[in-house]
Amino acid sequence: MSLDPRAPRAPRAAEPVRPSSIPYLGHGVGLRPVHYAQVLEEHPPVDWFEVISENFMVAGGNPRRVLRKVRERYPVVLHGVGLSLGSVDPLDEGYLSALEELAADVEPAWLSDHLCWSSFGGHRAHDLWPLPYTEEALDLVAARMTVVQERLGRRFLVENVSSYLRYTHSTLSEWEFLTELSKRTDCFLLLDVNNVHVSAHNHGFDPLDFIRGVPADRVAQIHLAGHSDEGTHFLDSHDRPVCQDVWSLYEAAIARFGRVSTLIEWDDCIPPLERLIDESIHAATIERAMVGGAGAEAAHEVARAS
């Protein structure tokens, strides 16, 4: 069974989620299987963890057991890669049901997924393809986002993807598209600063235009990650430290948005957990320098001393 966002729906009165209701979590890292045992045994000084939703959608089993144990000590955020908000296929009822059950089990601070399409005609691609940024695509994504938020009844964030192609018939910039989407659906934004840097290099726009273009009161989370230079293009590889250009762009983002929950992503060639924590402490140091406050670094030091 699938959900069609174009089908008539009964009116539903609900209080919109406001920016003030999005908690500030500090500076976290992505939880990956290679670090499960260490996290459970050592309780490292991390403010929060983000997990890939699809890796935990099966009720029971070791991944769900680990996640429940982690959730006892840390805030957790669910980050998906399979919603395919920009697809013309009907929304996947089975997927939404599994996500709904997972969220009810672990009570995440919020959920997120990408502004992209990854399915067509019932077939799934193993990539996150960008959309044509047009009014027609905006109408489609807004309708689907409304269905998702009503179905889940939880805070939901939409992330900008890294892109390697553009559509000649786009009439909006990506940041204009995201801004209008947040206005129409009251969703929040997950700003991936590395993706901004990668896409800006690949397509020749100023990354600061993106930072200045999205609404400050809608940005609820930031991603930081490493990328590779493939010569003809940058690739969002998530296999190395955050580079200095991305740190500089993060400074610009914090200068505009203030304190935003920030996560270090590292998905390939994964280093020891301590390396990820060092990256998160560096992000906290930048935030503290830009806007003041103790930041996550002080919290990490307290945790180390306890």
Short mmCIF file of C-alpha atoms in Angstrom, two decimals:
data_model
loop_
_atom_site.label_atom_id
_atom_site.label_comp_id
_atom_site.label_asym_id
_atom_site.label_seq_id
_atom_site.Cartn_x
_atom_site.Cartn_y
_atom_site.Cartn_z
CA MET A 1 0.00 0.00 0.00
CA SER A 2 1.23 3.51 -0.81
CA LEU A 3 0.17 6.98 0.23
CA ASP A 4 -0.67 9.41 -2.55
CA PRO A 5 -0.15 13.03 -1.40
CA ARG A 6 -2.54 14.22 -4.11
CA ALA A 7 -5.49 12.33 -2.63
CA PRO A 8 -8.11 14.43 -0.75
CA ARG A 9 -7.51 14.61 2.99
CA ALA A 10 -9.77 15.71 5.82
CA PRO A 11 -8.83 19.06 7.39
CA ARG A 12 -6.69 18.67 10.48
CA ALA A 13 -6.26 21.38 13.06
CA ALA A 14 -2.82 21.37 14.66
CA GLU A 15 -0.45 23.80 16.28
CA PRO A 16 2.56 24.26 13.96
CA VAL A 17 5.96 23.36 15.33
CA ARG A 18 7.85 26.58 16.02
CA PRO A 19 11.61 27.14 15.93
CA SER A 20 11.66 27.61 19.70
CA SER A 21 10.48 24.01 20.10
CA ILE A 22 13.60 22.62 18.42
CA PRO A 23 16.09 21.82 21.19
CA TYR A 24 19.73 22.80 20.99
CA LEU A 25 21.69 19.56 21.43
CA GLY A 26 25.26 20.81 21.14
CA HIS A 27 27.81 18.95 19.01
CA GLY A 28 27.40 15.29 18.12
CA VAL A 29 28.71 12.54 15.88
CA GLY A 30 27.18 9.87 13.70
CA LEU A 31 26.82 6.51 15.46
CA ARG A 32 28.28 3.71 13.33
CA PRO A 33 28.58 -0.05 14.05
CA VAL A 34 32.36 0.04 14.45
CA HIS A 35 31.88 2.21 17.55
CA TYR A 36 28.88 0.45 19.14
CA ALA A 37 30.86 -1.48 21.76
CA GLN A 38 32.98 1.51 22.77
CA VAL A 39 29.96 3.78 23.15
CA LEU A 40 28.11 1.25 25.30
CA GLU A 41 31.13 0.42 27.47
CA GLU A 42 32.81 3.82 27.87
CA HIS A 43 29.95 6.33 27.57
CA PRO A 44 32.17 8.82 25.70
CA PRO A 45 31.80 12.60 26.09
CA VAL A 46 29.51 13.21 23.12
CA ASP A 47 26.54 15.59 23.32
CA TRP A 48 24.30 13.51 21.05
CA PHE A 49 24.24 10.89 18.31
CA GLU A 50 22.64 10.75 14.88
CA VAL A 51 21.81 7.37 13.32
CA ILE A 52 20.78 6.32 9.81
CA SER A 53 17.09 5.49 10.17
CA GLU A 54 17.07 2.62 7.69
CA ASN A 55 19.70 0.70 9.69
CA PHE A 56 17.32 0.37 12.64
CA MET A 57 13.90 -0.12 11.05
CA VAL A 58 13.68 -3.82 11.87
CA ALA A 59 12.17 -4.19 15.33
CA GLY A 60 14.37 -6.36 17.52
CA GLY A 61 17.89 -7.51 16.74
CA ASN A 62 21.22 -6.13 17.86
CA PRO A 63 21.10 -2.72 16.11
CA ARG A 64 17.82 -1.80 17.80
CA ARG A 65 19.09 -3.10 21.14
CA VAL A 66 22.20 -0.93 20.84
CA LEU A 67 20.15 2.11 19.88
CA ARG A 68 17.86 1.70 22.88
CA LYS A 69 20.86 1.49 25.20
CA VAL A 70 22.47 4.57 23.63
CA ARG A 71 19.18 6.45 23.92
CA GLU A 72 19.18 5.85 27.68
CA ARG A 73 22.20 8.17 28.01
CA TYR A 74 22.19 10.44 24.97
CA PRO A 75 19.78 12.41 22.78
CA VAL A 76 19.34 10.66 19.44
CA VAL A 77 18.29 11.97 16.02
CA LEU A 78 16.99 9.80 13.16
CA HIS A 79 18.45 10.68 9.75
CA GLY A 80 16.98 8.93 6.72
CA VAL A 81 18.15 8.35 3.16
CA GLY A 82 15.14 6.50 1.72
CA LEU A 83 12.11 8.79 1.91
CA SER A 84 12.60 10.09 -1.65
CA LEU A 85 10.68 13.32 -1.08
CA GLY A 86 11.15 14.44 -4.68
CA SER A 87 9.93 11.26 -6.39
CA VAL A 88 6.72 11.10 -8.41
CA ASP A 89 6.13 7.59 -7.03
CA PRO A 90 3.57 7.46 -4.21
CA LEU A 91 5.05 7.61 -0.74
CA ASP A 92 5.94 4.15 0.54
CA GLU A 93 3.43 3.16 3.23
CA GLY A 94 5.61 0.33 4.50
CA TYR A 95 8.58 2.65 4.86
CA LEU A 96 6.55 5.27 6.73
CA SER A 97 5.08 2.64 9.04
CA ALA A 98 8.55 1.33 9.90
CA LEU A 99 9.84 4.86 10.49
CA GLU A 100 6.84 5.67 12.65
CA GLU A 101 7.42 2.55 14.77
CA LEU A 102 11.13 3.32 15.14
CA ALA A 103 10.43 6.90 16.22
CA ALA A 104 7.87 5.73 18.78
CA ASP A 105 10.43 3.29 20.18
CA VAL A 106 13.42 5.62 20.59
CA GLU A 107 11.73 9.06 20.82
CA PRO A 108 14.28 11.02 18.77
CA ALA A 109 14.78 14.74 19.20
CA TRP A 110 13.72 15.02 15.54
CA LEU A 111 13.80 13.20 12.20
CA SER A 112 15.35 14.25 8.90
CA ASP A 113 15.85 13.25 5.28
CA HIS A 114 17.05 14.81 2.03
CA LEU A 115 15.63 17.10 -0.63
CA CYS A 116 16.12 14.58 -3.43
CA TRP A 117 14.60 11.70 -5.35
CA SER A 118 15.89 8.14 -5.21
CA SER A 119 13.08 6.04 -6.67
CA PHE A 120 11.21 5.86 -9.97
CA GLY A 121 8.63 3.39 -11.18
CA GLY A 122 9.06 1.29 -8.05
CA HIS A 123 12.82 0.96 -8.51
CA ARG A 124 15.23 2.43 -5.98
CA ALA A 125 18.55 4.03 -6.82
CA HIS A 126 21.45 3.93 -4.41
CA ASP A 127 22.01 7.66 -4.62
CA LEU A 128 20.36 10.95 -3.69
CA TRP A 129 19.57 12.77 -6.93
CA PRO A 130 18.89 16.52 -6.94
CA LEU A 131 15.60 17.96 -8.17
CA PRO A 132 14.82 20.50 -10.85
CA TYR A 133 14.09 23.58 -8.77
CA THR A 134 10.77 24.60 -10.30
CA GLU A 135 7.32 25.56 -9.02
CA GLU A 136 5.99 22.20 -10.21
CA ALA A 137 8.60 20.31 -8.19
CA LEU A 138 7.96 22.58 -5.22
CA ASP A 139 4.23 21.78 -5.31
CA LEU A 140 5.02 18.06 -5.38
CA VAL A 141 7.56 18.10 -2.55
CA ALA A 142 5.40 20.36 -0.37
CA ALA A 143 2.44 18.00 -0.75
CA ARG A 144 4.57 14.99 0.15
CA MET A 145 6.22 16.80 3.06
CA THR A 146 2.79 17.68 4.45
CA VAL A 147 1.72 14.03 4.32
CA VAL A 148 4.93 12.90 6.03
CA GLN A 149 4.67 15.43 8.85
CA GLU A 150 0.99 14.71 9.46
CA ARG A 151 1.63 10.98 9.44
CA LEU A 152 4.61 11.07 11.80
CA GLY A 153 3.44 13.94 13.98
CA ARG A 154 7.05 14.87 14.76
CA ARG A 155 9.60 17.56 14.05
CA PHE A 156 11.03 16.97 10.58
CA LEU A 157 14.10 18.51 8.91
CA VAL A 158 14.97 18.56 5.21
CA GLU A 159 18.62 18.51 4.11
CA ASN A 160 20.28 20.01 1.04
CA VAL A 161 22.18 17.38 -0.97
CA SER A 162 25.53 17.59 -2.71
CA SER A 163 24.97 17.65 -6.46
CA TYR A 164 26.90 16.84 -9.60
CA LEU A 165 24.33 17.87 -12.21
CA ARG A 166 21.84 20.68 -12.76
CA TYR A 167 18.62 20.94 -14.75
CA THR A 168 18.44 23.59 -17.45
CA HIS A 169 14.75 24.24 -16.72
CA SER A 170 15.25 25.11 -13.02
CA THR A 171 13.77 28.52 -12.21
CA LEU A 172 14.79 28.73 -8.54
CA SER A 173 18.04 28.33 -6.66
CA GLU A 174 18.26 25.46 -4.20
CA TRP A 175 18.14 27.87 -1.26
CA GLU A 176 15.08 29.63 -2.68
CA PHE A 177 13.41 26.24 -3.08
CA LEU A 178 14.20 25.24 0.51
CA THR A 179 13.03 28.60 1.83
CA GLU A 180 9.67 28.32 0.10
CA LEU A 181 9.30 24.68 1.16
CA SER A 182 9.81 25.63 4.80
CA LYS A 183 7.22 28.41 4.48
CA ARG A 184 4.60 26.17 2.90
CA THR A 185 5.03 23.16 5.17
CA ASP A 186 6.49 24.61 8.40
CA CYS A 187 9.32 22.08 8.16
CA PHE A 188 12.80 22.84 9.41
CA LEU A 189 16.12 22.68 7.59
CA LEU A 190 19.22 20.56 8.06
CA LEU A 191 21.99 22.64 6.52
CA ASP A 192 24.82 20.44 5.30
CA VAL A 193 27.69 22.91 5.07
CA ASN A 194 29.96 20.45 3.28
CA ASN A 195 27.24 19.84 0.67
CA VAL A 196 26.97 23.59 0.13
CA HIS A 197 30.72 23.77 -0.44
CA VAL A 198 30.74 20.76 -2.79
CA SER A 199 27.78 21.97 -4.86
CA ALA A 200 29.13 25.53 -5.00
CA HIS A 201 32.42 24.26 -6.41
CA ASN A 202 30.74 21.89 -8.87
CA HIS A 203 28.24 24.46 -10.17
CA GLY A 204 30.13 27.73 -9.77
CA PHE A 205 27.97 29.65 -7.30
CA ASP A 206 29.03 31.53 -4.18
CA PRO A 207 28.46 29.32 -1.11
CA LEU A 208 27.80 32.41 0.99
CA ASP A 209 24.74 33.10 -1.18
CA PHE A 210 23.35 29.79 0.11
CA ILE A 211 24.14 30.66 3.74
CA ARG A 212 22.57 34.09 3.35
CA GLY A 213 19.62 32.76 1.37
CA VAL A 214 18.03 30.24 3.76
CA PRO A 215 15.81 31.51 6.60
CA ALA A 216 17.76 31.75 9.86
CA ASP A 217 14.78 30.76 11.99
CA ARG A 218 14.35 27.47 10.10
CA VAL A 219 17.89 26.06 10.34
CA ALA A 220 17.73 23.53 13.19
CA GLN A 221 20.78 21.35 12.48
CA ILE A 222 24.10 21.49 10.64
CA HIS A 223 26.13 18.66 9.10
CA LEU A 224 29.90 18.81 8.69
CA ALA A 225 31.88 16.20 6.74
CA GLY A 226 34.88 15.63 4.53
CA HIS A 227 34.94 15.49 0.73
CA SER A 228 37.39 14.47 -1.98
CA ASP A 229 38.72 16.44 -4.93
CA GLU A 230 38.24 14.27 -8.02
CA GLY A 231 39.84 16.80 -10.36
CA THR A 232 36.75 17.51 -12.44
CA HIS A 233 34.51 17.84 -9.37
CA PHE A 234 34.31 17.58 -5.60
CA LEU A 235 32.73 14.40 -4.21
CA ASP A 236 30.85 14.25 -0.91
CA SER A 237 32.81 11.21 0.26
CA HIS A 238 32.45 11.35 4.07
CA ASP A 239 35.82 9.61 4.39
CA ARG A 240 38.16 12.24 5.79
CA PRO A 241 38.32 15.25 8.15
CA VAL A 242 36.43 18.47 7.55
CA CYS A 243 38.61 20.74 5.41
CA GLN A 244 39.51 24.34 6.24
CA ASP A 245 37.22 25.81 3.57
CA VAL A 246 34.25 24.02 5.13
CA TRP A 247 35.28 25.15 8.63
CA SER A 248 35.37 28.72 7.33
CA LEU A 249 31.92 28.31 5.82
CA TYR A 250 30.73 26.89 9.15
CA GLU A 251 31.98 30.06 10.83
CA ALA A 252 29.89 32.10 8.40
CA ALA A 253 26.87 29.91 9.13
CA ILE A 254 27.20 30.27 12.91
CA ALA A 255 27.70 34.02 12.52
CA ARG A 256 24.32 34.18 10.77
CA PHE A 257 22.30 31.49 12.56
CA GLY A 258 23.78 31.51 16.06
CA ARG A 259 23.96 28.26 18.01
CA VAL A 260 22.81 25.31 15.90
CA SER A 261 23.04 21.62 16.80
CA THR A 262 26.00 20.39 14.76
CA LEU A 263 26.97 16.86 13.73
CA ILE A 264 30.18 15.35 12.35
CA GLU A 265 29.48 12.79 9.59
CA TRP A 266 32.08 10.13 8.74
CA ASP A 267 30.84 7.07 6.83
CA ASP A 268 33.85 5.51 5.09
CA CYS A 269 37.43 4.86 6.26
CA ILE A 270 35.99 5.50 9.72
CA PRO A 271 38.65 6.50 12.27
CA PRO A 272 38.68 5.90 16.03
CA LEU A 273 35.81 7.54 17.88
CA GLU A 274 38.24 9.92 19.55
CA ARG A 275 38.99 11.47 16.14
CA LEU A 276 35.31 12.21 15.60
CA ILE A 277 35.04 13.71 19.07
CA ASP A 278 38.02 15.96 18.31
CA GLU A 279 36.20 17.22 15.21
CA SER A 280 33.07 17.93 17.26
CA ILE A 281 35.13 19.79 19.87
CA HIS A 282 36.63 21.92 17.10
CA ALA A 283 33.11 22.79 15.92
CA ALA A 284 32.17 23.70 19.49
CA THR A 285 35.25 25.90 19.77
CA ILE A 286 34.25 27.79 16.62
CA GLU A 287 30.72 28.23 17.89
CA ARG A 288 31.92 29.51 21.26
CA ALA A 289 34.23 32.01 19.55
CA MET A 290 31.42 33.24 17.28
CA VAL A 291 28.50 33.47 19.71
CA GLY A 292 29.88 32.83 23.20
CA GLY A 293 28.70 30.30 25.73
CA ALA A 294 30.34 27.20 27.11
CA GLY A 295 29.70 25.07 24.02
CA ALA A 296 30.30 21.37 23.76
CA GLU A 297 34.02 21.53 24.49
CA ALA A 298 33.37 22.47 28.12
CA ALA A 299 30.77 19.73 28.36
CA HIS A 300 33.28 17.22 27.00
CA GLU A 301 35.87 18.31 29.57
CA VAL A 302 33.38 17.91 32.39
CA ALA A 303 32.51 14.44 31.11
CA ARG A 304 36.18 13.46 30.94
CA ALA A 305 36.74 14.59 34.52
CA SER A 306 33.71 12.75 35.92
#
